XYZ file of C-alpha atoms in Angstrom:
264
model
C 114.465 86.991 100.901
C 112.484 86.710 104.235
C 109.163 86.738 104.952
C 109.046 90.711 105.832
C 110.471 91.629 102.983
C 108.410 89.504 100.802
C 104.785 90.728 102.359
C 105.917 94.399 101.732
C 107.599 94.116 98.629
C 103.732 93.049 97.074
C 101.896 95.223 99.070
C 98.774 92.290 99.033
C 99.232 90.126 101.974
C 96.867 87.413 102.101
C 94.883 87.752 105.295
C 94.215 84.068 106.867
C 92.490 82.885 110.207
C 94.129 80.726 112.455
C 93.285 80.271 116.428
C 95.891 79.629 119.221
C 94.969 80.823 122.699
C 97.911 81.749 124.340
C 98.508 80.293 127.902
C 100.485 81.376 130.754
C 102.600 78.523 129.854
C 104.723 80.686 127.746
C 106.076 83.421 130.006
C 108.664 81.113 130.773
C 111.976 82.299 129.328
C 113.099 78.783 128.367
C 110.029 78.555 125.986
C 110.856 82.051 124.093
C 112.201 80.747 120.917
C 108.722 78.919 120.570
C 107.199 81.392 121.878
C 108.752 83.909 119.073
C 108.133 81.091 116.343
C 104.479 80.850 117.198
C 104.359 84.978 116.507
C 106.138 84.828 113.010
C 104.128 81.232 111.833
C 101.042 84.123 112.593
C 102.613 86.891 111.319
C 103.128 84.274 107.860
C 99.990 83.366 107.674
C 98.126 86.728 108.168
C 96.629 86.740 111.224
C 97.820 89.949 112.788
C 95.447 90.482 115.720
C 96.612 86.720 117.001
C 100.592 87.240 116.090
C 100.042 90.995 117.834
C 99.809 89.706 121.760
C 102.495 86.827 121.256
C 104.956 89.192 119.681
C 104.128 91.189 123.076
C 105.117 88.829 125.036
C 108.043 87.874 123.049
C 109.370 91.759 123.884
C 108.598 91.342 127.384
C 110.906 88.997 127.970
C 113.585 89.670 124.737
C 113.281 93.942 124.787
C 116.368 93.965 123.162
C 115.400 91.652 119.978
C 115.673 93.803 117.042
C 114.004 90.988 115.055
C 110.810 90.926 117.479
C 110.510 94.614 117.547
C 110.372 94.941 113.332
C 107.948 91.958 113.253
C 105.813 93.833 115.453
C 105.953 96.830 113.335
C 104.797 94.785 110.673
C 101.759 93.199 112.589
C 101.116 97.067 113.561
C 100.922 98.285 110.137
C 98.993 95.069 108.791
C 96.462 96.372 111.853
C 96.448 100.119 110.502
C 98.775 101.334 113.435
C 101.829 103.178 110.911
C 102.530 105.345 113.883
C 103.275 102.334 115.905
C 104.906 100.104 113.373
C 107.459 103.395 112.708
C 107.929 103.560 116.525
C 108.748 99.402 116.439
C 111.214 99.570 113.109
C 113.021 102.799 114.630
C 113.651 101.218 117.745
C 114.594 97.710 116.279
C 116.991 100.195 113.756
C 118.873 101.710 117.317
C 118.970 98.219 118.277
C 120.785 96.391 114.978
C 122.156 99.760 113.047
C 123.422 97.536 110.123
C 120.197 95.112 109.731
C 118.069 96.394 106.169
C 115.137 95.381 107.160
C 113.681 97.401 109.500
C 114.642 100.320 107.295
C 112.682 98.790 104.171
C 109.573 98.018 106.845
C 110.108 101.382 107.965
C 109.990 102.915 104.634
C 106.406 100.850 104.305
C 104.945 102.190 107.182
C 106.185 105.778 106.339
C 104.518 105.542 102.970
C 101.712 104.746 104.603
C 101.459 108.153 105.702
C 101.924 109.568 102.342
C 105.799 110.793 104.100
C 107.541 110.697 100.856
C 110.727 111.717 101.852
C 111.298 109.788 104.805
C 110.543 106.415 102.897
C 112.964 107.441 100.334
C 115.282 108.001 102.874
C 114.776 104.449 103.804
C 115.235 103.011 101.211
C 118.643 105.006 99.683
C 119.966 104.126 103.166
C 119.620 100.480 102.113
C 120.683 101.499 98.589
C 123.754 102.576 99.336
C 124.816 99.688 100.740
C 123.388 97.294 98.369
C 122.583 99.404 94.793
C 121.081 95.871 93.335
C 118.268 95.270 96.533
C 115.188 94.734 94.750
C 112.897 95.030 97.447
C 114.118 98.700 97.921
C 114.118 99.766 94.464
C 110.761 98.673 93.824
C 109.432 100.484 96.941
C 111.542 103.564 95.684
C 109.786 102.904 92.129
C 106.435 103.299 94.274
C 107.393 106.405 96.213
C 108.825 108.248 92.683
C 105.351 107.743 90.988
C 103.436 108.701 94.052
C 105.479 112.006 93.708
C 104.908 112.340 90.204
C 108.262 111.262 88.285
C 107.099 107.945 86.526
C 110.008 108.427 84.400
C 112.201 107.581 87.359
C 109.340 105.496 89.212
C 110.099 103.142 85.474
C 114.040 103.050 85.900
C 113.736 101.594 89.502
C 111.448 99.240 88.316
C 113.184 98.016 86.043
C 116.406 97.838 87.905
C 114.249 95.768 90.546
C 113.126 93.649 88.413
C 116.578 92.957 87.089
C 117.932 92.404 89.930
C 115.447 89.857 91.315
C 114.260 87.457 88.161
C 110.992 86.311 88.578
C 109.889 89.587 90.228
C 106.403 89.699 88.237
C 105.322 92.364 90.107
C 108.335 94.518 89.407
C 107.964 93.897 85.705
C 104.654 94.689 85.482
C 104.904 98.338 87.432
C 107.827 98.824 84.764
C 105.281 98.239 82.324
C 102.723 100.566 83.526
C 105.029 102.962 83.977
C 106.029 102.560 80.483
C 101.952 103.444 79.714
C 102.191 105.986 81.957
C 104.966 107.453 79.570
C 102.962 107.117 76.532
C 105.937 104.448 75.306
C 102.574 102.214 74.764
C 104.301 99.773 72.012
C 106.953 98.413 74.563
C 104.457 98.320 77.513
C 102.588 96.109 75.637
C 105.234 93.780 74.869
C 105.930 93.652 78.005
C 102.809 92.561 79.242
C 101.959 90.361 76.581
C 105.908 88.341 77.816
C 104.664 88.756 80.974
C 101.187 86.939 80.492
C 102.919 84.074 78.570
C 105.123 83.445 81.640
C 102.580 83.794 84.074
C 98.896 82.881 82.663
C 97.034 83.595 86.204
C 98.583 87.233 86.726
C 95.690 89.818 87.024
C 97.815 92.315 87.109
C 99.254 91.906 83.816
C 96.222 91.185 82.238
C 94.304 94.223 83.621
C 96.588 96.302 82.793
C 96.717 94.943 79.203
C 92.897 95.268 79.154
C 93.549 99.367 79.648
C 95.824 98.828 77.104
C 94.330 97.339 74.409
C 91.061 99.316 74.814
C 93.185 102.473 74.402
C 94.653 101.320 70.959
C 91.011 100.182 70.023
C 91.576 96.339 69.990
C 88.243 96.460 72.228
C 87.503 92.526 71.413
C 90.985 91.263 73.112
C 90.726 94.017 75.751
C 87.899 92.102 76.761
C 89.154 88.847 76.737
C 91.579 89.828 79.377
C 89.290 91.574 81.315
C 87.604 88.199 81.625
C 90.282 86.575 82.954
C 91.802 89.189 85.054
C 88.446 89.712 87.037
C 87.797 86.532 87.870
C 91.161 85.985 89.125
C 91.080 89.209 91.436
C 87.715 91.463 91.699
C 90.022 93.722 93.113
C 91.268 95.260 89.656
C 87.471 97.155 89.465
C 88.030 99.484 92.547
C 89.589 102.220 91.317
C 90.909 103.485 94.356
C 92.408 100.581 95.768
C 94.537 100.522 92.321
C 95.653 103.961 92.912
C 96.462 103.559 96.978
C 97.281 100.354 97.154
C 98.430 98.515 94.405
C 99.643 102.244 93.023
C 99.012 102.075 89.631
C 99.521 105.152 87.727
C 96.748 107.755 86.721
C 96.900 106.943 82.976
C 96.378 103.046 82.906
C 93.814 103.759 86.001
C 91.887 106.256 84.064
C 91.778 103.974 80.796
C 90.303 100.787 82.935
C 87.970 103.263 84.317
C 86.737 104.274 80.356
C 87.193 100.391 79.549
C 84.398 100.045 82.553
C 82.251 102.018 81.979
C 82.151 101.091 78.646
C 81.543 97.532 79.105
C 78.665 98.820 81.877
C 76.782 100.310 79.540
């Protein structure tokens, strides 16, 4: 998996500082592969408004680099520019018809929007070539439960996260979907598996927090609480679980009881 589809697959990429002025030094066409290195080492680390200008540059003298173009469409949308970053992956798409990738960072910056139908369209593009791409069924997963059908959002979850072991993430959403669906026994086993494989995953343990202080086992909801917010304070905004990780309503609503609770 490369480093595109790994930052959109999570949704979180961590945002890091790093300075590099660039010089005139690297208009030169003989210096473009370092020149297009120094961009994506950026683009890794999370430093989009540094990567953005070199990535420029990079075009200017490579405009037919389908690679360059859908890396800048992912600095664009880590800058809150979808617009732009669906103008970069389209043209990088006319420009290597067969690559996935700018259809899956496509489908990212379409869902950005809220455009439903033209992420899914995205993604079953890259489906139909490859039914077992995890990366696309898991951003189909997020698309069906933004529409509504968790019951379908859960079966591409868990087809994503069978297809990719070790996709936490994946597992998890299955999970929650599983809450979502009132199937409350087996989302709990799940979570509880998934904590015992990975100790430090707030996600998990948020989740089973909502959980457990739905079924009354208040005392352990708590306990994970504890954990989960000190791992990531993030799991307390309410909104940024709903738009951006994309939990669904039911789990959301029960942390929100669970908070208020322990509030008071």
């Amino acid at each position: 998996m490369n480093w595109r589809r790994q930052l959109i697959a999570w949704f979180l990429p961590v945002l890091l500082l790093a300075s590099w002025p660039p010089t005139a030094a690297w208009a030169a066409a003989d210096d473009l592969p370092t020149l297009f290195d120094r961009a994506l080492a950026l683009s890794r680390q999370g430093d989009p408004e540094q990567a953005l200008p070199i990535w420029d540059q990079v075009l200017d003298l490579a405009p037919r680099d389908a690679a360059a173009w859908s890396n800048r469409g992912n600095v664009r949308l880590m800058l809150g520019d979808p617009e732009g970053a669906i103008a970069d992956q389209t043209r990088s798409i006319e420009l290597a018809p067969d690559d996935a990738d700018p259809h899956l960072n496509r489908g990212t910056a379409e869902e950005a929007l809220q455009r439903w139908p033209e992420a899914a369209a995205d993604y079953d593009w890259i489906l139909n070539r490859d039914p077992s791409d995890a990366s696309a069924l898991y951003n189909l997963g997020n698309v069906r439960g933004s529409e509504g059908d968790w019951r379908e959002a859960q079966r591409l979850y868990r087809l994503a996260a069978d297809a990719r072991p070790g996709f936490a993430m994946a597992r998890s959403s299955d999970a929650l979907a599983l809450y979502q669906l009132e199937d409350l026994q087996e989302a709990e086993r799940q979570l509880r598996n998934l904590i015992r494989r990975y100790p430090l995953f707030a996600d998990a343990r948020a989740a089973l927090s909502a959980l457990l202080w739905r079924v009354g086992s208040r005392g352990e909801a708590e306990s994970h609480w504890a954990a989960a917010a000190g791992l990531d304070p993030s799991y307390r905004d309410a909104s940024w679980l709903a738009q951006v990780r994309r939990w669904p309503p039911g789990p959301i609503a029960d942390l929100e009881r669970f908070l208020a609770l322990e509030v008071a």
